[in-house]
Short mmCIF file of C-alpha atoms in Angstrom, two decimals:
data_model
loop_
_atom_site.label_atom_id
_atom_site.label_comp_id
_atom_site.label_asym_id
_atom_site.label_seq_id
_atom_site.Cartn_x
_atom_site.Cartn_y
_atom_site.Cartn_z
CA UNK A 1 35.66 -28.89 55.08
CA UNK A 2 31.95 -27.89 55.07
CA UNK A 3 32.91 -24.47 54.96
CA UNK A 4 34.94 -25.20 51.95
CA UNK A 5 32.11 -26.93 49.99
CA UNK A 6 29.67 -23.97 50.77
CA UNK A 7 32.25 -21.42 49.45
CA UNK A 8 32.70 -23.75 46.09
CA UNK A 9 28.99 -24.11 45.92
CA UNK A 10 28.86 -20.47 46.14
CA UNK A 11 31.13 -19.60 43.94
CA UNK A 12 29.82 -21.90 41.42
CA UNK A 13 26.50 -20.49 41.80
CA UNK A 14 27.88 -16.89 40.92
CA UNK A 15 29.56 -17.96 38.14
CA UNK A 16 26.34 -19.76 36.85
CA UNK A 17 24.71 -16.32 37.37
CA UNK A 18 27.17 -14.39 35.69
CA UNK A 19 27.27 -16.87 32.79
CA UNK A 20 23.23 -16.69 32.70
CA UNK A 21 23.55 -12.88 32.95
CA UNK A 22 25.78 -12.45 29.99
CA UNK A 23 23.78 -15.20 27.65
CA UNK A 24 20.75 -12.96 28.47
CA UNK A 25 22.38 -9.68 27.45
CA UNK A 26 23.82 -11.45 24.42
CA UNK A 27 20.32 -12.75 23.72
CA UNK A 28 18.88 -9.16 23.99
CA UNK A 29 21.54 -7.85 21.42
CA UNK A 30 20.89 -10.46 19.00
CA UNK A 31 17.17 -9.53 19.00
CA UNK A 32 17.60 -6.08 18.92
CA UNK A 33 19.75 -6.41 15.84
CA UNK A 34 17.44 -8.70 14.55
CA UNK A 35 14.66 -6.30 14.90
CA UNK A 36 16.57 -3.53 13.16
CA UNK A 37 17.51 -5.74 10.29
CA UNK A 38 13.59 -6.67 10.10
CA UNK A 39 12.64 -2.62 9.86
CA UNK A 40 15.27 -2.29 7.12
CA UNK A 41 13.87 -5.08 5.16
CA UNK A 42 10.47 -4.05 5.54
CA UNK A 43 11.29 -0.23 4.81
CA UNK A 44 13.28 -1.23 1.74
CA UNK A 45 11.35 -1.10 -1.74
CA UNK A 46 11.01 -4.76 -3.30
CA UNK A 47 12.82 -5.02 -6.64
CA UNK A 48 9.39 -5.70 -8.41
CA UNK A 49 10.52 -4.49 -11.98
CA UNK A 50 12.38 -8.02 -12.82
CA UNK A 51 9.26 -9.94 -11.74
CA UNK A 52 6.86 -7.50 -13.64
CA UNK A 53 8.81 -7.96 -16.80
CA UNK A 54 9.02 -11.76 -16.19
CA UNK A 55 5.30 -11.89 -15.76
CA UNK A 56 4.51 -9.88 -18.70
CA UNK A 57 6.71 -12.04 -20.81
CA UNK A 58 4.88 -15.04 -19.35
CA UNK A 59 1.55 -13.46 -20.26
CA UNK A 60 2.73 -12.42 -23.64
CA UNK A 61 3.72 -16.07 -24.45
CA UNK A 62 0.82 -17.66 -22.80
CA UNK A 63 -1.46 -15.24 -25.38
CA UNK A 64 0.58 -16.34 -28.31
CA UNK A 65 0.21 -19.90 -27.52
CA UNK A 66 -3.54 -19.58 -27.03
CA UNK A 67 -3.77 -17.66 -30.31
CA UNK A 68 -2.21 -20.27 -32.21
CA UNK A 69 -4.49 -23.05 -30.43
CA UNK A 70 -7.38 -20.76 -31.52
CA UNK A 71 -6.29 -20.68 -34.94
CA UNK A 72 -5.54 -24.33 -35.10
CA UNK A 73 -9.04 -25.29 -33.64
CA UNK A 74 -10.80 -23.04 -36.24
CA UNK A 75 -9.12 -24.64 -39.00
CA UNK A 76 -9.64 -27.84 -37.74
CA UNK A 77 -13.60 -26.77 -37.51
CA UNK A 78 -13.52 -25.45 -40.94
CA UNK A 79 -12.18 -28.69 -42.28
CA UNK A 80 -14.72 -30.66 -40.31
CA UNK A 81 -17.48 -28.59 -41.77
CA UNK A 82 -16.08 -29.13 -45.15
CA UNK A 83 -16.01 -32.55 -44.88
CA UNK A 84 -19.64 -32.85 -43.29
CA UNK A 85 -21.00 -30.65 -46.27
CA UNK A 86 -19.51 -33.07 -48.64
CA UNK A 87 -21.28 -36.19 -46.57
CA UNK A 88 -24.38 -34.32 -47.06
CA UNK A 89 -24.08 -33.83 -50.42
CA UNK A 90 -23.26 -37.40 -51.16
CA UNK A 91 -25.86 -38.55 -48.94
CA UNK A 92 -28.62 -36.12 -51.03
CA UNK A 93 -27.20 -37.59 -54.34
CA UNK A 94 -28.02 -41.27 -53.15
CA UNK A 95 -31.40 -40.37 -51.49
CA UNK A 96 -32.40 -38.75 -55.12
CA UNK A 97 -31.02 -41.76 -57.07
CA UNK A 98 -32.83 -44.08 -54.86
CA UNK A 99 -36.00 -42.10 -55.18
CA UNK A 100 -35.73 -41.50 -59.10
CA UNK A 101 -34.30 -45.16 -59.67
CA UNK A 102 -31.16 -43.87 -60.94
CA UNK A 103 -27.98 -45.65 -59.73
#
């Protein structure tokens, strides 16, 4: 009986070793395939034309928006300047009227 057990254990060990060897072999194959695929990916040119076009489009839109905001700001600044000029004129007239005694 101990001989049968020993034989069974040895057979199981041999089978396990065979399975491990097959697994190692398959893992090595997978690694080689992955390395080859990585080499292909690294050596292939990147499709940057679409990205560059999109980037240029985004920059153009941003410049157009910035130009619009600058024009709006200049217009508001001019309006504020005109309003300030009117107020200064009103205050000067008031001071002149007070000094001259006019109403």
